[in-house]
């Protein structure tokens, strides 16, 4: 006896419409989680702040030398508040055979700005700044002129 197999297919309209309980319940938002009556006993986890970056080992001049129209009246050693005593020791060679010089003291300028000539002190060279011979010569020339004018004024 030979048997034949037949397939049963579901009606195509059954796929489009849901049947059972899902068809009768409207779609709603999920229920919110229960809110606890008290706060947890442990404090919240706080991450540690990252380490600050390492300081830059190189000191660079922030203001090399202003042009002739904006030169300051007085150049001072920031540590003493007086003009440098020994001009030969203000700049020392960085290497024995190199042309770069290192500033041994922090040099600031005392000047007056604006229409009301407001007194300000601004940084000329930080301590340890590496400068060229040209810049060092210009600063030393100004210091020598300043020293000469204070001797003649005294």
mmCIF file of C-alpha atoms in Angstrom:
data_model
loop_
_atom_site.group_PDB
_atom_site.id
_atom_site.type_symbol
_atom_site.label_atom_id
_atom_site.label_comp_id
_atom_site.label_asym_id
_atom_site.label_seq_id
_atom_site.Cartn_x
_atom_site.Cartn_y
_atom_site.Cartn_z
ATOM 1 C CA UNK A 1 0.000 0.000 0.000
ATOM 2 C CA UNK A 2 1.409 3.293 -0.992
ATOM 3 C CA UNK A 3 0.913 6.270 1.213
ATOM 4 C CA UNK A 4 1.067 9.783 0.059
ATOM 5 C CA UNK A 5 2.038 12.620 2.247
ATOM 6 C CA UNK A 6 0.262 15.873 2.251
ATOM 7 C CA UNK A 7 1.324 19.110 3.850
ATOM 8 C CA UNK A 8 -0.888 21.090 6.069
ATOM 9 C CA UNK A 9 -0.484 24.830 5.629
ATOM 10 C CA UNK A 10 -1.752 27.457 7.979
ATOM 11 C CA UNK A 11 -4.041 30.072 6.592
ATOM 12 C CA UNK A 12 -2.186 33.228 5.504
ATOM 13 C CA UNK A 13 -4.436 35.447 7.565
ATOM 14 C CA UNK A 14 -3.264 33.815 10.777
ATOM 15 C CA UNK A 15 0.215 35.344 10.407
ATOM 16 C CA UNK A 16 -1.145 38.869 10.221
ATOM 17 C CA UNK A 17 -3.366 38.802 13.286
ATOM 18 C CA UNK A 18 -2.282 37.554 16.684
ATOM 19 C CA UNK A 19 -4.401 35.032 18.482
ATOM 20 C CA UNK A 20 -5.075 34.314 22.105
ATOM 21 C CA UNK A 21 -4.345 36.614 25.068
ATOM 22 C CA UNK A 22 -1.863 38.822 23.244
ATOM 23 C CA UNK A 23 -4.579 40.078 20.912
ATOM 24 C CA UNK A 24 -6.842 41.223 23.710
ATOM 25 C CA UNK A 25 -4.204 43.045 25.871
ATOM 26 C CA UNK A 26 -3.094 46.529 24.771
ATOM 27 C CA UNK A 27 0.660 47.241 24.565
ATOM 28 C CA UNK A 28 1.827 49.073 27.700
ATOM 29 C CA UNK A 29 5.150 50.322 29.035
ATOM 30 C CA UNK A 30 7.051 47.968 31.329
ATOM 31 C CA UNK A 31 6.461 48.474 35.028
ATOM 32 C CA UNK A 32 9.152 50.509 36.845
ATOM 33 C CA UNK A 33 11.427 48.771 39.291
ATOM 34 C CA UNK A 34 10.620 49.081 42.944
ATOM 35 C CA UNK A 35 12.290 52.046 44.658
ATOM 36 C CA UNK A 36 14.096 51.167 47.897
ATOM 37 C CA UNK A 37 12.983 52.907 51.085
ATOM 38 C CA UNK A 38 16.545 53.640 52.243
ATOM 39 C CA UNK A 39 19.851 54.404 50.583
ATOM 40 C CA UNK A 40 22.492 51.671 50.382
ATOM 41 C CA UNK A 41 24.929 51.496 53.288
ATOM 42 C CA UNK A 42 28.075 51.686 51.166
ATOM 43 C CA UNK A 43 29.162 55.024 49.688
ATOM 44 C CA UNK A 44 29.228 55.263 45.913
ATOM 45 C CA UNK A 45 32.428 54.175 44.195
ATOM 46 C CA UNK A 46 34.561 57.226 43.399
ATOM 47 C CA UNK A 47 37.400 56.857 40.928
ATOM 48 C CA UNK A 48 40.725 58.399 41.851
ATOM 49 C CA UNK A 49 41.800 61.503 39.965
ATOM 50 C CA UNK A 50 44.487 60.909 37.356
ATOM 51 C CA UNK A 51 48.017 61.967 38.234
ATOM 52 C CA UNK A 52 48.940 65.466 37.052
ATOM 53 C CA UNK A 53 51.403 65.647 34.173
ATOM 54 C CA UNK A 54 55.068 65.846 35.062
ATOM 55 C CA UNK A 55 56.527 69.366 35.038
ATOM 56 C CA UNK A 56 58.317 70.349 31.878
ATOM 57 C CA UNK A 57 62.092 70.107 32.493
ATOM 58 C CA UNK A 58 62.830 72.785 29.889
ATOM 59 C CA UNK A 59 62.551 76.452 30.770
ATOM 60 C CA UNK A 60 61.836 78.709 27.839
ATOM 61 C CA UNK A 61 61.770 82.489 27.726
ATOM 62 C CA UNK A 62 58.252 83.845 27.771
ATOM 63 C CA UNK A 63 59.180 87.273 26.537
ATOM 64 C CA UNK A 64 62.565 87.611 24.904
ATOM 65 C CA UNK A 65 63.049 91.335 24.518
ATOM 66 C CA UNK A 66 60.468 93.900 23.485
ATOM 67 C CA UNK A 67 61.160 96.249 20.622
ATOM 68 C CA UNK A 68 62.825 99.616 21.263
ATOM 69 C CA UNK A 69 59.485 101.438 21.638
ATOM 70 C CA UNK A 70 58.375 99.171 24.503
ATOM 71 C CA UNK A 71 61.570 98.835 26.522
ATOM 72 C CA UNK A 72 61.211 98.976 30.274
ATOM 73 C CA UNK A 73 62.892 101.542 32.429
ATOM 74 C CA UNK A 74 64.391 99.085 34.918
ATOM 75 C CA UNK A 75 65.492 95.429 34.739
ATOM 76 C CA UNK A 76 65.582 93.741 38.151
ATOM 77 C CA UNK A 77 66.613 90.473 39.735
ATOM 78 C CA UNK A 78 63.263 89.098 40.929
ATOM 79 C CA UNK A 79 64.805 87.493 44.040
ATOM 80 C CA UNK A 80 66.382 90.692 45.380
ATOM 81 C CA UNK A 81 64.228 93.375 43.771
ATOM 82 C CA UNK A 82 67.432 95.191 42.745
ATOM 83 C CA UNK A 83 69.372 95.328 39.468
ATOM 84 C CA UNK A 84 71.821 92.398 39.135
ATOM 85 C CA UNK A 85 75.068 93.091 40.994
ATOM 86 C CA UNK A 86 77.445 91.012 38.837
ATOM 87 C CA UNK A 87 76.570 91.348 35.148
ATOM 88 C CA UNK A 88 79.184 88.769 34.122
ATOM 89 C CA UNK A 89 77.298 86.041 36.004
ATOM 90 C CA UNK A 90 73.799 86.788 34.655
ATOM 91 C CA UNK A 91 74.337 84.537 31.624
ATOM 92 C CA UNK A 92 76.649 81.513 31.621
ATOM 93 C CA UNK A 93 77.504 79.221 28.684
ATOM 94 C CA UNK A 94 75.280 76.151 28.532
ATOM 95 C CA UNK A 95 78.085 73.986 27.130
ATOM 96 C CA UNK A 96 81.805 74.755 26.870
ATOM 97 C CA UNK A 97 81.805 75.010 23.067
ATOM 98 C CA UNK A 98 78.182 75.979 22.360
ATOM 99 C CA UNK A 99 76.701 79.363 21.566
ATOM 100 C CA UNK A 100 73.642 78.994 23.818
ATOM 101 C CA UNK A 101 73.650 80.727 27.199
ATOM 102 C CA UNK A 102 71.642 80.003 30.334
ATOM 103 C CA UNK A 103 70.132 82.743 32.488
ATOM 104 C CA UNK A 104 71.206 82.265 36.122
ATOM 105 C CA UNK A 105 68.638 84.602 37.710
ATOM 106 C CA UNK A 106 64.999 85.484 37.077
ATOM 107 C CA UNK A 107 64.968 88.840 35.292
ATOM 108 C CA UNK A 108 61.883 91.045 35.451
ATOM 109 C CA UNK A 109 61.200 94.483 34.005
ATOM 110 C CA UNK A 110 59.593 97.293 35.925
ATOM 111 C CA UNK A 111 57.724 99.478 33.502
ATOM 112 C CA UNK A 112 54.634 101.633 33.101
ATOM 113 C CA UNK A 113 51.796 100.848 30.690
ATOM 114 C CA UNK A 114 48.760 102.635 29.351
ATOM 115 C CA UNK A 115 47.725 106.256 29.208
ATOM 116 C CA UNK A 116 47.840 106.554 33.009
ATOM 117 C CA UNK A 117 51.282 104.928 33.177
ATOM 118 C CA UNK A 118 50.181 102.098 35.445
ATOM 119 C CA UNK A 119 53.248 100.431 37.028
ATOM 120 C CA UNK A 120 53.667 96.753 36.143
ATOM 121 C CA UNK A 121 56.370 94.145 36.607
ATOM 122 C CA UNK A 122 56.691 91.661 33.750
ATOM 123 C CA UNK A 123 58.910 88.649 33.214
ATOM 124 C CA UNK A 124 61.859 89.203 30.899
ATOM 125 C CA UNK A 125 63.756 85.887 31.362
ATOM 126 C CA UNK A 126 62.984 82.999 33.724
ATOM 127 C CA UNK A 127 65.777 81.423 35.727
ATOM 128 C CA UNK A 128 67.352 78.642 33.679
ATOM 129 C CA UNK A 129 66.131 79.956 30.319
ATOM 130 C CA UNK A 130 68.345 79.033 27.370
ATOM 131 C CA UNK A 131 68.932 82.011 25.085
ATOM 132 C CA UNK A 132 71.134 82.794 22.111
ATOM 133 C CA UNK A 133 74.205 85.005 22.340
ATOM 134 C CA UNK A 134 72.363 87.752 20.463
ATOM 135 C CA UNK A 135 69.559 87.978 23.018
ATOM 136 C CA UNK A 136 71.972 87.757 25.954
ATOM 137 C CA UNK A 137 74.067 90.561 24.450
ATOM 138 C CA UNK A 138 71.004 92.798 24.046
ATOM 139 C CA UNK A 139 69.921 92.213 27.658
ATOM 140 C CA UNK A 140 73.453 92.743 28.986
ATOM 141 C CA UNK A 141 73.763 95.964 26.973
ATOM 142 C CA UNK A 142 70.534 97.224 28.549
ATOM 143 C CA UNK A 143 71.781 96.224 32.016
ATOM 144 C CA UNK A 144 75.078 98.058 31.433
ATOM 145 C CA UNK A 145 73.231 101.186 30.261
ATOM 146 C CA UNK A 146 70.987 100.925 33.302
ATOM 147 C CA UNK A 147 73.998 100.553 35.614
ATOM 148 C CA UNK A 148 75.698 103.546 33.943
ATOM 149 C CA UNK A 149 72.621 105.744 34.289
ATOM 150 C CA UNK A 150 72.168 104.894 37.973
ATOM 151 C CA UNK A 151 75.824 105.710 38.673
ATOM 152 C CA UNK A 152 75.494 109.113 36.985
ATOM 153 C CA UNK A 153 72.164 109.822 38.740
ATOM 154 C CA UNK A 154 73.546 108.993 42.194
#
